[in-house]
């Protein structure tokens, strides 16, 4: 009776009244979850479900501690497992699984022990076959909560195609609304990032897309307002359809499923009537009809989704895509026209905000972005149609907007905070200018209004004082209860990241430079601004920014200054090998008998088409050792000759090799024709893209400068030295290439020579080590793995500080961090500043996850004479000083280190008082 009363009470009492009693209630209800009387345990689970559903964020931490102390997740997992044993009602599974899913949703650290329990997942697998809708809904919600963890989602997708079948079946099931909604939400959780999304698309992409479009179509308006359940379904279908923003095969599935018709049905009330009125009507009349329909639409809350879905589709459409059926053509043109009309409305909204006349900007940023994607779409048909329609739409007021857009940038660049426009206005202005730049007539107007100068000044100001903005701050529709609860997903930088303003300013600038490179306005800009400074700043963006979008457009603008490719640190190091051909092993001989000395290993990885089909055989491996004496003489004294065709131009080859060694090149217009021919023959697609100055494709990854494949079969025949660790920790180790017994890497002197000044000096010293076939590196094997990877790619292999890390034993975490402390020491010894900085950051990040590691790390850092690391560790230990002192954990340290922690604690206390 008491459990029944509790369940009814928490449902009936207002949340404001209940909140103060939540901790007490939760504590007692938890104790009855495993009660032998099933009715009691079900009622308690029902009550807890209601409490957690309405739990305020203020109480989250306190309730989380109570759940942790009661080992609640373990209890619920056991209860779900027990459901399959014995005769228990479906309500038991439903309430227990639902409660578990709500706990996993609110408290991410609790997810690991559930998704890592294979037996538990096997039990869930059995229940997928149960047709009862309440059980299916609870199961889908539980899977959704697990999928919010990146590692959990990966585990769920491993050999569990039945899960995807359940998901698609639920999404396509109109009979039970709640199950259908839960199916869409599970799909959103599984496809919340690009990597998992591509995995799902491979397995069932077409079925998922068909379910999305069907969900949209079932919610299309003929008149009036949508019922609540249809509206919620439309929102979930549109949220899932945002997967169009990622590269993949699913875009063709969307077009095939009739997504254009579905989007128009959500955008315009009674679209079928409007559709008929557009036939055979001039464009200007079509625009009037569509504008009137947009004004009358009763679903404005869906518009941001519609524009984002459309933007993703056009940004990822194939170059040769074009609708064939007349109806499809008309629908696509109508969508483009609606977006262009909304684009001009977004500029008007931004202007009215500056005059304090409007505050509602819903969908404006998304509409502007959609038009940007259209006019720069890789699909020629879509881009040409969008530019034509946008020009027609701008005929009325387009010229008048330009002055406002440029003035907004000028106000942003000035130091007057009172006059400074908001982020929304700045982003709309930048996107609008980028769209204008795609239209010859309006692009010239922007230049005439000093728009190019304003953009350059804006970029310069942004770089000196960056303004980071999450897109979700300007587009509230991207916020949802799931996206804010994710954990452990790989930290892959979005194409624009938080650098929206930088990306769109470079995009607008690139559009103007590309269209009007010979225009008098551009020549004037070159005179007004220091061209070398512009180039330096753009190179700085390419090298030091991690966000792909700004890097692409910086590189694209550099191509108009004669620099093609992506400047990078690793390439600048490897370039030394070309300039100093002391270790060159190939000689490329041209038809005029001129020659260039190069390195086989670099060409094998970066440009294998310059080598003979089989590749020059510089050395043969011996069963008695790494090299025979005969091959050593070959390496020391002579180079393998490779004769090139008479069609190869010497100047073009030099520039191509500059790209191969550096990742970018600098060339004048006179050499471009021959360089394009040579790059095409060598199949260097990223270089060809730059040489032809093609617009960057939204979402395209940055071409990497990575030589790590040379550590495998590709570069084995040109390896000339072994790297061995000073400590051997592996048993039964075997090399794929030789019989040497100790763990080692087959590496290349030319890469070590270029990447490390210490090793360069060693090779040139004339000492015994300079001629040795083996170099002993004073680090462990696992540290050596990370070192070699960095030398060949400039990328440091880092641990993922996620739930896998959190659930490692303390000693395992310390052992992992020790590798980076070792590398910090070696980086100082070998003069590798960049490596030292990267390792230092990794150790600091590790300490952030667990301050209790800091005491042991102080001693570890001191053992390697890394005093700055010891100081950082002392800073992390400072808040725990009194606790560590009382527990005796500090006794293991020397007195000077204890004093270091105490001083850091005192300093922290002073800062707290001052604050």
Tab-separated table of C-alpha atoms in Angstrom, residues 30 45 64 102 165 219 231 264 296 299 306 424 427 441 476 512 593 596 615 622 725 733 761 765 825 879:
chain	number	residue	atom	x	y	z
A	30	UNK	CA	15.749	2.492	-3.931
A	45	UNK	CA	10.394	1.870	-9.963
A	64	UNK	CA	23.332	11.090	-8.285
A	102	UNK	CA	16.738	7.611	-17.254
A	165	UNK	CA	16.383	-3.702	-37.776
A	219	UNK	CA	3.153	15.476	-41.140
A	231	UNK	CA	4.082	17.819	-34.899
A	264	UNK	CA	7.930	21.789	-49.398
A	296	UNK	CA	0.812	32.186	-44.405
A	299	UNK	CA	4.879	25.799	-39.026
A	306	UNK	CA	14.178	22.513	-43.365
A	424	UNK	CA	23.910	37.251	-35.064
A	427	UNK	CA	27.354	36.178	-38.977
A	441	UNK	CA	27.060	42.114	-60.606
A	476	UNK	CA	18.508	27.082	-30.950
A	512	UNK	CA	35.623	38.128	-54.140
A	593	UNK	CA	70.212	15.444	-68.938
A	596	UNK	CA	67.232	16.236	-59.411
A	615	UNK	CA	59.950	0.721	-57.655
A	622	UNK	CA	69.598	-10.529	-45.676
A	725	UNK	CA	64.161	1.199	-27.108
A	733	UNK	CA	58.068	-10.169	-30.435
A	761	UNK	CA	74.225	16.298	-35.696
A	765	UNK	CA	79.429	13.763	-36.456
A	825	UNK	CA	62.474	14.431	-21.179
A	879	UNK	CA	43.063	21.617	-3.458
